[in-house]
Tab-separated table of C-alpha atoms and ligand atoms in Angstrom:
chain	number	residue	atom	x	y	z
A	48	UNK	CA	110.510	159.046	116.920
A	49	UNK	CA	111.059	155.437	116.964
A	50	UNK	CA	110.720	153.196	120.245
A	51	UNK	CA	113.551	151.710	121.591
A	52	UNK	CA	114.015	147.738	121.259
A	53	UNK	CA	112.031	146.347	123.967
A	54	UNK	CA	110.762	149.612	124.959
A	55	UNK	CA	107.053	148.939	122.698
A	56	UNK	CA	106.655	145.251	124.129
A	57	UNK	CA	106.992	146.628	127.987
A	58	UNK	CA	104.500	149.451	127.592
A	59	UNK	CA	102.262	146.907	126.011
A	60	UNK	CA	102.851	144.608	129.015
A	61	UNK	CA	101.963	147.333	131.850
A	62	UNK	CA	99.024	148.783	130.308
A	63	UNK	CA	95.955	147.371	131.241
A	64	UNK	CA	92.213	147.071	129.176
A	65	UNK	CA	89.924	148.663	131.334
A	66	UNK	CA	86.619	147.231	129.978
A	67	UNK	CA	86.347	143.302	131.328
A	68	UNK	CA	87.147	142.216	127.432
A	69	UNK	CA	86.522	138.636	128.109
A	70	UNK	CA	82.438	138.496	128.892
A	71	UNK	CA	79.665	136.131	128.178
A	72	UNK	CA	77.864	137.131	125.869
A	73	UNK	CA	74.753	137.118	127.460
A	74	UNK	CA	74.209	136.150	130.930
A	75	UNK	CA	70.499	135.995	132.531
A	76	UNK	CA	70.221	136.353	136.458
A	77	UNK	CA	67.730	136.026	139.018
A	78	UNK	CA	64.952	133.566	140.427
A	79	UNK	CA	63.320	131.677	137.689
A	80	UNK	CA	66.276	132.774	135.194
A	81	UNK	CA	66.026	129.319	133.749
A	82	UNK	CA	62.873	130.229	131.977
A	83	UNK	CA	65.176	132.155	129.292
A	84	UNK	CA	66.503	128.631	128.212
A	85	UNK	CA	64.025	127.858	125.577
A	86	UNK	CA	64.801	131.568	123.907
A	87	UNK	CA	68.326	130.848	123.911
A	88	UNK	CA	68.329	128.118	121.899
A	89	UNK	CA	65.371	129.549	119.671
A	90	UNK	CA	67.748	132.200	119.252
A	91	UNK	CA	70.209	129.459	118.104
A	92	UNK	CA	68.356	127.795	115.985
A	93	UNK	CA	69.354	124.214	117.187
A	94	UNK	CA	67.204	121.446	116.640
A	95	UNK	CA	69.133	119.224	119.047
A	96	UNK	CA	70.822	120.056	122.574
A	97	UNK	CA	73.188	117.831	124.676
A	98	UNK	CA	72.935	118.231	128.593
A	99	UNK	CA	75.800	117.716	130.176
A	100	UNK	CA	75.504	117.242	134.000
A	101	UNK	CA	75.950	114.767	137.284
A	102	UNK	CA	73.813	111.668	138.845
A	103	UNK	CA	73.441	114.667	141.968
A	104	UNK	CA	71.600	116.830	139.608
A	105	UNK	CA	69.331	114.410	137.907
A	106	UNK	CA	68.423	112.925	141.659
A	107	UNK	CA	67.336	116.332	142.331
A	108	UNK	CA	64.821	116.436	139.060
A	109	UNK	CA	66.774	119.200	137.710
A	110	UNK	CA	67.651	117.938	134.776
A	111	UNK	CA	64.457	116.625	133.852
A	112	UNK	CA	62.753	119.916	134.306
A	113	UNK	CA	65.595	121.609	132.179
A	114	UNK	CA	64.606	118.803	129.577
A	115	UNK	CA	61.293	119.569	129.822
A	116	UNK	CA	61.965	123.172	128.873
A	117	UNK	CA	64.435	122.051	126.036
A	118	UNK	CA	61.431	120.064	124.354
A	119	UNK	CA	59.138	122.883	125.155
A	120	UNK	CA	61.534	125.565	122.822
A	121	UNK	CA	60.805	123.083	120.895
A	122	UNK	CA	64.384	121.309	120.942
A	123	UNK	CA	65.207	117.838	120.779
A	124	UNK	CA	67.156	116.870	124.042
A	125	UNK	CA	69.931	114.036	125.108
A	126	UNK	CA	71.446	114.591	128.429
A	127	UNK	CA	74.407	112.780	129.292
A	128	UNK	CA	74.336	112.757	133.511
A	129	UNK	CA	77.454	110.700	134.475
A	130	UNK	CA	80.278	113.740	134.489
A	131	UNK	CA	82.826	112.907	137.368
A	132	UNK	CA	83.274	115.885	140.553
A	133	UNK	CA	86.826	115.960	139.534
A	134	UNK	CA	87.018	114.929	135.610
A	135	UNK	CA	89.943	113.401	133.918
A	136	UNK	CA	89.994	113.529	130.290
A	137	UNK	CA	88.331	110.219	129.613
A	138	UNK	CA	85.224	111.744	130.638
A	139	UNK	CA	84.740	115.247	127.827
A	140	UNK	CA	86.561	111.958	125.189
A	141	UNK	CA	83.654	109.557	126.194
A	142	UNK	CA	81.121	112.017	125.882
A	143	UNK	CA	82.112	113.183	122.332
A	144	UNK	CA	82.679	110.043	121.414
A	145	UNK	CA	79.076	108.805	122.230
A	146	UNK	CA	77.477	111.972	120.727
A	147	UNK	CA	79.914	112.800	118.120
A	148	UNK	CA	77.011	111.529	115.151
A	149	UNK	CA	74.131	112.585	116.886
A	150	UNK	CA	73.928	115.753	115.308
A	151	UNK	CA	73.854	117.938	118.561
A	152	UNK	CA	73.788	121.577	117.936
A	153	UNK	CA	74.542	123.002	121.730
A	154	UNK	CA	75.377	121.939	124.490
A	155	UNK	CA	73.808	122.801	127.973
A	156	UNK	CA	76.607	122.703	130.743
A	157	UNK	CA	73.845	121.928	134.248
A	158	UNK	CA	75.647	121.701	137.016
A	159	UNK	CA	78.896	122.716	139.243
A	160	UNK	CA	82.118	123.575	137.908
A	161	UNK	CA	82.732	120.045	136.857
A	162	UNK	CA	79.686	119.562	135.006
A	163	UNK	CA	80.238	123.336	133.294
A	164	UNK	CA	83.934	122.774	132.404
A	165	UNK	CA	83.434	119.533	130.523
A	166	UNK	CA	79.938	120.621	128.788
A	167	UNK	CA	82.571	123.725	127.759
A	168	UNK	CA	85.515	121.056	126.287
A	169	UNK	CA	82.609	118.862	124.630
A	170	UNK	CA	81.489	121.657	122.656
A	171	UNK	CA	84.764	122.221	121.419
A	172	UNK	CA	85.223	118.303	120.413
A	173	UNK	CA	81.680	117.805	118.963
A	174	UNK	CA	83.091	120.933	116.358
A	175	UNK	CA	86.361	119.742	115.398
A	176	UNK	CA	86.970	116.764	117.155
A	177	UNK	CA	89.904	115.357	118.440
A	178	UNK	CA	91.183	114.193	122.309
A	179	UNK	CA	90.649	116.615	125.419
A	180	UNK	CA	94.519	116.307	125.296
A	181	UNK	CA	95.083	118.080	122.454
A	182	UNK	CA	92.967	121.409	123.458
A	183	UNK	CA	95.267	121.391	126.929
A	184	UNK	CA	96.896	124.662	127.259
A	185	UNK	CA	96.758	128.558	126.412
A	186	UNK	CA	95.274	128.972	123.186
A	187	UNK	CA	95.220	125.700	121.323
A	188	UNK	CA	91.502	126.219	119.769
A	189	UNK	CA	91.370	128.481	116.692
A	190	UNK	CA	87.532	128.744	116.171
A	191	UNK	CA	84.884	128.896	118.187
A	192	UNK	CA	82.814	125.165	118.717
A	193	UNK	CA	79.384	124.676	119.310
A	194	UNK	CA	77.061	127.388	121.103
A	195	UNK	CA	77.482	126.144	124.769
A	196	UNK	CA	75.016	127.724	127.217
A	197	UNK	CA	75.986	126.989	130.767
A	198	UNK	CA	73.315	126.991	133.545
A	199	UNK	CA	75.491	126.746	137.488
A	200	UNK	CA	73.747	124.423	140.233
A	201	UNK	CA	76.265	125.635	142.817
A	202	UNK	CA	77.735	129.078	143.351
A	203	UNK	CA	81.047	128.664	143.044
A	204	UNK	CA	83.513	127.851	139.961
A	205	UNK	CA	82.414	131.273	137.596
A	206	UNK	CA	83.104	128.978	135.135
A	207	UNK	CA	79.814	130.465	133.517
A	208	UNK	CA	81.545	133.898	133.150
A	209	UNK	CA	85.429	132.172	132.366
A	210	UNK	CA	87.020	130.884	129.390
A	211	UNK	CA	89.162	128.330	131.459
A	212	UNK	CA	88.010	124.911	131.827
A	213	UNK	CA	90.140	122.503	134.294
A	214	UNK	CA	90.555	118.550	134.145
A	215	UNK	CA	92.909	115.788	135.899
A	216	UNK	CA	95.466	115.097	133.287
A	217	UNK	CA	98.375	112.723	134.548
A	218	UNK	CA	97.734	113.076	138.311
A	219	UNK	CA	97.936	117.281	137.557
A	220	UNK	CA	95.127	120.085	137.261
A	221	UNK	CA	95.334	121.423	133.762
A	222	UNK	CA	93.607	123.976	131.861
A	223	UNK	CA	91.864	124.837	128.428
A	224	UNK	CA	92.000	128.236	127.904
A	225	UNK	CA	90.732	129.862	124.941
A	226	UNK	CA	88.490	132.774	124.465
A	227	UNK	CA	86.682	129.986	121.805
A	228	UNK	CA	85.269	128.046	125.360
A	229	UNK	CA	83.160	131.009	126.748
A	230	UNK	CA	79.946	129.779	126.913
A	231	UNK	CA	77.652	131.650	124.635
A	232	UNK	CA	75.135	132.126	126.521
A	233	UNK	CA	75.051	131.384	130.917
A	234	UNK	CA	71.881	131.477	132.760
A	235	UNK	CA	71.975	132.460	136.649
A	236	UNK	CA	69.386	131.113	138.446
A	237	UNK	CA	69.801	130.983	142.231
A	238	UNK	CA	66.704	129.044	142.967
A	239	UNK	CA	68.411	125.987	141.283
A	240	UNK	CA	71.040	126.469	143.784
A	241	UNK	CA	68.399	125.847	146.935
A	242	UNK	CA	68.744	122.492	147.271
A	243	UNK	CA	72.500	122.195	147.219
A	244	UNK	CA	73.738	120.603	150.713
A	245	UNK	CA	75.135	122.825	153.378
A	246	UNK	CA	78.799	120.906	151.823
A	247	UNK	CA	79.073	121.681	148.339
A	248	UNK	CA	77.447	125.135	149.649
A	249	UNK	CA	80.360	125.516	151.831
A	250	UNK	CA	82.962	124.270	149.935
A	251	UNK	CA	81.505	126.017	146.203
A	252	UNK	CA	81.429	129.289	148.445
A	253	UNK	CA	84.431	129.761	149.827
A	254	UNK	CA	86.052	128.958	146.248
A	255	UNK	CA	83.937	131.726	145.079
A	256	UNK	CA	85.221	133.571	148.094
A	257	UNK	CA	88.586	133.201	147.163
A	258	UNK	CA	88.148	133.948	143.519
A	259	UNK	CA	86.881	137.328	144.685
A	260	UNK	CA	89.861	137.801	146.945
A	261	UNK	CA	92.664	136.352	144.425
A	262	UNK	CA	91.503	138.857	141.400
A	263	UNK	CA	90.928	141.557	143.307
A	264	UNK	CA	94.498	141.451	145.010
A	265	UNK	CA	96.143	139.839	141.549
A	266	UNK	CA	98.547	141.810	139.634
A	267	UNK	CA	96.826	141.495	136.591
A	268	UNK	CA	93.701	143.452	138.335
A	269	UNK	CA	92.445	146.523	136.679
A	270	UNK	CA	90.261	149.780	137.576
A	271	UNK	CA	87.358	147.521	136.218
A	272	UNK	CA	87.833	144.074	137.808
A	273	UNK	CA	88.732	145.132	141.495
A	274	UNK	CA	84.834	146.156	140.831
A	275	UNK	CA	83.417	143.203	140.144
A	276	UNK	CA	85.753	141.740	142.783
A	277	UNK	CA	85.215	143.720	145.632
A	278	UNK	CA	81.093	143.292	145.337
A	279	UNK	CA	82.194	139.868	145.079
A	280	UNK	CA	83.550	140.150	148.504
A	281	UNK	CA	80.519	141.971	149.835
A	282	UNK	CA	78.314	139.913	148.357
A	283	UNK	CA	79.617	136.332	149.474
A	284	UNK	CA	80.897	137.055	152.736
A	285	UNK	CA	77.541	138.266	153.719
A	286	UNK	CA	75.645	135.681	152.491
A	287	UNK	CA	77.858	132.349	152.466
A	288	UNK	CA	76.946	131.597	156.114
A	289	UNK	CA	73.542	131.657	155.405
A	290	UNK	CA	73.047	130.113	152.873
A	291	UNK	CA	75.459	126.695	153.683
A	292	UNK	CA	73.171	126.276	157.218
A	293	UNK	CA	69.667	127.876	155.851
A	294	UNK	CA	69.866	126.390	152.848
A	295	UNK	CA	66.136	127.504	151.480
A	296	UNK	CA	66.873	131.427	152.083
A	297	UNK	CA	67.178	132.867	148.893
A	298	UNK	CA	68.001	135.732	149.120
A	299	UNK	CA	71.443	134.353	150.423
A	300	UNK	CA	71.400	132.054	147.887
A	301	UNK	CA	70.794	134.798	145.231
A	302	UNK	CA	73.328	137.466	146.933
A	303	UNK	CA	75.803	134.048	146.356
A	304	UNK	CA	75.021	133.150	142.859
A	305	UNK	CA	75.637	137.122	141.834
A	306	UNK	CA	78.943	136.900	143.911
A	307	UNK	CA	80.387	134.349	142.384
A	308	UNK	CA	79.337	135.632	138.794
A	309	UNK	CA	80.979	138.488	139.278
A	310	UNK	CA	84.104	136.782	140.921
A	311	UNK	CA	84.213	134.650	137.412
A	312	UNK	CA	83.742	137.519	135.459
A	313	UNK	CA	86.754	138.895	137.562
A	314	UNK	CA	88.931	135.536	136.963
A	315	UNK	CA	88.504	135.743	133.265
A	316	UNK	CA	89.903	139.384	133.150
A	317	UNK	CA	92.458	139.522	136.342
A	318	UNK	CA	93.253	135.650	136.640
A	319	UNK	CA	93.694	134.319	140.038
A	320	UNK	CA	96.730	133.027	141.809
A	321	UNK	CA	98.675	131.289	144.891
A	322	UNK	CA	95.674	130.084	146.726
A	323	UNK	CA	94.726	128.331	143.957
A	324	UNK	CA	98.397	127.496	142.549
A	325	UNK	CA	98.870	125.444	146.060
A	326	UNK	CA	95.621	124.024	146.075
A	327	UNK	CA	95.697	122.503	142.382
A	328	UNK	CA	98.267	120.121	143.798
A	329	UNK	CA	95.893	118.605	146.508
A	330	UNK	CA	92.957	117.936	143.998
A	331	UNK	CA	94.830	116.651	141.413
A	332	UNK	CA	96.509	113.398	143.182
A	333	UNK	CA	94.394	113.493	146.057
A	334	UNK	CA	90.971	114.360	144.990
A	335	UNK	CA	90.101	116.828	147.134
A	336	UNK	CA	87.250	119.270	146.190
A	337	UNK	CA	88.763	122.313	144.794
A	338	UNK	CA	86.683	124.410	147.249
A	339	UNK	CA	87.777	122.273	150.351
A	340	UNK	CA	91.602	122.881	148.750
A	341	UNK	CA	91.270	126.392	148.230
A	342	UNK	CA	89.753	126.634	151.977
A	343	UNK	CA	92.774	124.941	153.213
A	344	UNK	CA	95.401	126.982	151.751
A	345	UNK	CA	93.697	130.439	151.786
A	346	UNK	CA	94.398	131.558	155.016
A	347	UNK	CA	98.378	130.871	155.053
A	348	UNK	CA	98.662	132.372	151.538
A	349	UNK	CA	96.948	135.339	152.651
A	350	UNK	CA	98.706	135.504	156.106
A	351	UNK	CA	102.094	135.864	153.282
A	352	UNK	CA	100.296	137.939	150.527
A	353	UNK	CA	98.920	140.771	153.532
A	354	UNK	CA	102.232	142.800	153.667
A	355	UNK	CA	102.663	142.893	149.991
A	356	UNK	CA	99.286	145.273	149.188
A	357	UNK	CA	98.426	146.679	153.046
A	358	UNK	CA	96.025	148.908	151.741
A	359	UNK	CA	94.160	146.137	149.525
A	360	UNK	CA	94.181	143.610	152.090
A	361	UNK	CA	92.468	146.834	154.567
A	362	UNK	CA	89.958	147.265	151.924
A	363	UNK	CA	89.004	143.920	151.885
A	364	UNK	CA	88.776	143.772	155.764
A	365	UNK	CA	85.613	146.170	155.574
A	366	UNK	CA	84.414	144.501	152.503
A	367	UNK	CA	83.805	141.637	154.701
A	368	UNK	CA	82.800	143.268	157.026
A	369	UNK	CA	85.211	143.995	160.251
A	370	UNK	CA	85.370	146.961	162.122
A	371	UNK	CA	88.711	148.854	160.781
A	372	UNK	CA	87.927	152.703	161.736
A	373	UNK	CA	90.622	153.484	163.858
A	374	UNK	CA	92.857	151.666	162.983
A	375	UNK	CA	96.437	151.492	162.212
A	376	UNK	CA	97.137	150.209	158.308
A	377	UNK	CA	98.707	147.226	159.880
A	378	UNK	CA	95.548	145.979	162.263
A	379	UNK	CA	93.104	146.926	159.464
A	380	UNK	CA	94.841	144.557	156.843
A	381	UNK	CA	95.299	141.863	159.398
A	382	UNK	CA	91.932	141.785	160.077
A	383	UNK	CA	91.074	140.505	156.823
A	384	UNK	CA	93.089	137.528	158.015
A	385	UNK	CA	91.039	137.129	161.270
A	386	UNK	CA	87.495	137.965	159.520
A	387	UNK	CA	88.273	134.742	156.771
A	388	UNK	CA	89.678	132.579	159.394
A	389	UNK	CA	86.166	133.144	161.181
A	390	UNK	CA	84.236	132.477	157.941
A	391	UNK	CA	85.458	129.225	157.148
A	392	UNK	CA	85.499	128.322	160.563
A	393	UNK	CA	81.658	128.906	160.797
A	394	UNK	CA	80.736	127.044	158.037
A	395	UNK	CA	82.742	123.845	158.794
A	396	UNK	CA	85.132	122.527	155.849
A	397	UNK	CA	88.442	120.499	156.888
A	398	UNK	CA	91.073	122.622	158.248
A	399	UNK	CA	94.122	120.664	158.427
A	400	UNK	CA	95.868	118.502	155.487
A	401	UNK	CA	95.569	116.162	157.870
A	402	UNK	CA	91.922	115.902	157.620
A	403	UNK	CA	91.839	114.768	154.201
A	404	UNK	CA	94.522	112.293	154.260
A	405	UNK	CA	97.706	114.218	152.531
A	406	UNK	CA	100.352	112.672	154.738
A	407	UNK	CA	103.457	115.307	155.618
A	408	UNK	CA	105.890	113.057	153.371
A	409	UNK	CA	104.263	114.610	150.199
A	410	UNK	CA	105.429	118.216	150.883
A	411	UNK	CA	108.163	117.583	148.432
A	412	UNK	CA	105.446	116.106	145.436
A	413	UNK	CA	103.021	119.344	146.520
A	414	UNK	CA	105.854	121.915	146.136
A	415	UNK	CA	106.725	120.772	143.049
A	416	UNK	CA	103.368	120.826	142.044
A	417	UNK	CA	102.147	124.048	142.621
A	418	UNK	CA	105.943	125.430	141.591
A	419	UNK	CA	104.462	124.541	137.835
A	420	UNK	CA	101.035	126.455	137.903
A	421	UNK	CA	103.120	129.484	137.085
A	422	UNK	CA	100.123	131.262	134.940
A	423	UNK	CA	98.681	131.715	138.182
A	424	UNK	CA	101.539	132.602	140.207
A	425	UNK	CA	102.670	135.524	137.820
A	426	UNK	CA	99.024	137.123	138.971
A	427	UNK	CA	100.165	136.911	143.076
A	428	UNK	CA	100.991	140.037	144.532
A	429	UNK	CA	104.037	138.441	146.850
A	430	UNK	CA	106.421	136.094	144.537
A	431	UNK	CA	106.800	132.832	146.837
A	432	UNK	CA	110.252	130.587	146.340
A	433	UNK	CA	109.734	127.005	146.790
A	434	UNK	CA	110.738	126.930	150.522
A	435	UNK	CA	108.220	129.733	151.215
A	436	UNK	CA	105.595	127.782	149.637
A	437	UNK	CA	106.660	124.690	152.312
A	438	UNK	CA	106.260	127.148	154.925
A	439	UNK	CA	102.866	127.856	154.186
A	440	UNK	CA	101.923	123.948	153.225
A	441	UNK	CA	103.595	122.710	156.370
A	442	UNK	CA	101.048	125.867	158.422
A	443	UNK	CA	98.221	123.771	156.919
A	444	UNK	CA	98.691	120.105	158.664
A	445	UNK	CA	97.947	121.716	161.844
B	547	FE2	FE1	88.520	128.083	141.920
């Protein structure tokens, strides 16, 4: 029998892979993970690594005592420790540029998102070179690059566990994605996160927070993901307060760097969506830190996205920890609201657009923006029309 016109493609578009197809392929967790470093790149047989992190990260002496363990494999080690919080592409360009005849044969991605993303785009241009510009996009690489191993500071981006990496590209977040930028190798190790402050903490935590939430309520979420996204939940919610105002407890720290591994696993399988489609907007003209973005919309987009999936949103209330027994469907999903409104609160990020600086006369320019991140839309379980997202940007200068 044959299948009617169309009728193949749809089937094909509702049926979901239930194994989490897009993994790292291997990922080392725990305190004193970083010790696996110089075996990695034994395994690799590179003679010469490039580490790719910030001037925060080599204050802290990280970097030199990831060094240390690069010459130790033995490998030969440059680091490169000027990557911007918010890169443009001039900053993945520069970097190839410098190292492009320096024979480097992996890269080492040490640091937050930032620092991950571009060691994940330099890999790519040290292999076949080029401009960051011309890798924008879904599926613009063909093969894979250099081995990139990618070793977090902060618990936050899952860009570890993601084949996504995000840049500032005329005034607007944009993506590489390819399945050729997952890192080959990402090592977890939360005692690296200790001495983040109780800021990035915050801010890197509630975007892991919201990662977790987004997959596990996107429509592209399978049997498998809402897994890995609901420990997410468990695991982050319990911990993030803890670990943003006692910074040296790790085992908040650790119960955060698994969270947000598992949230990035999540992302690369389920994709995430409106929070992070209206918060794109504010860190791409205005610079403000994706977490402290994602903070500030969450709430309203959830307070919208609650009466789409009831049951989902009721889940995630007890995930987090509320009391729900007893109550109606309704109350139990709305307490999710409550219980994240109470989160952020406690661990002190802006709360109003006002606070960083996004007058109300750009809630044309941030409508429009976000109106354009449709790969993430598609994934939200409420569709939102232009005016409804002004509704919920105008709820956020409050
Ligand atoms: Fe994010």
């Amino acid at each position: 029998m044959e299948t009617a016109p169309g009728r193949g493609f749809e089937l094909m578009r509702l049926m979901h892979a239930l194994k989490p197809h897009i993994s790292v392929e291997r990922a080392f967790f725990g305190a004193g993970a970083i010790g696996a470093l110089p075996g990695v790149l034994r395994d690799l047989g590179v003679a010469k690594a490039l580490i790719v992190t910030d001037r925060g990260v080599a204050a802290s002496g990280i970097a030199e005592r990831v060094r240390i363990l690069i010459e130790g494999a033995p490998v030969a080690a440059a680091v490169f420790d000027a990557t911007d919080p918010e890169p443009g592409a001039e900053v993945p360009d520069g970097i190839a540029a410098r190292y492009r005849n320096e024979q480097i044969g992996c890269v080492v991605g040490l640091g937050g998102g930032s620092c991950l993303d571009t060691a994940k785009a330099v890999g790519i241009m040290l292999a076949h070179g080029g401009t960051l510009r011309e890798y924008l996009g879904p599926d613009k690489i063909y093969r894979p690059g250099l081995p990139v191993v990618l070793v977090p500071t902060t618990s936050g981006t899952g860009s570890e566990a993601t084949p996504n990496a995000l840049f500032i590209v005329d005034g607007e977040k944009q993506a590489v994605l390819s399945r050729h930028i997952m890192p080959t190798a990402a090592i977890i190790d939360p005692e690296l996160t200790l001495t983040a402050p109780a800021p990035v903490t915050a801010a890197s935590g509630l975007d892991a927070l919201v990662h977790a939430v987004e997959t596990y309520t996107s429509l592209g979420a399978t049997a498998v993901t809402e897994m890995y996204s609901l420990r997410a939940v468990e695991l982050i919610a319990g911990s993030i307060r803890s670990a943003v105002w006692r910074g040296s407890d790790l085992a908040a720290r650790t119960d955060m760097a698994l969270g947000s591994y598992l949230a990035g696993v999540a992302i690369a399988n389920a994709g995430t969506g409106a929070v992070h489609a209206l918060a794109y907007p504010l860190g791409g003209k205005y610079r403000v830190a994706h977490g402290v973005a994602n903070a500030l919309m969450f709430p309203y987009v959830t307070e919208w996205n609650i009466p789409s999936d009831m049951r989902k949103f009721a889940t995630l209330a007890r995930a987090i920890g509320e009391p729900i027994d007893g109550l109606s469907l309704h109350d139990a999903a709305f307490k999710f609201l409550s219980g994240i409104e109470a989160i952020i609160e406690d661990v002190g990020v802006p709360r109003s657009l006002d606070d960083v600086g996004i007058p109300r006369s750009e809630l044309g320019a941030l409508v429009e923006g976000a109106a354009k991140q449709t790969r993430l839309l598609k994934n939200n379980p409420r569709v939102l029309s232009k005016d409804d997202m002004a509704t919920i940007y105008t709820k956020a200068w409050r």
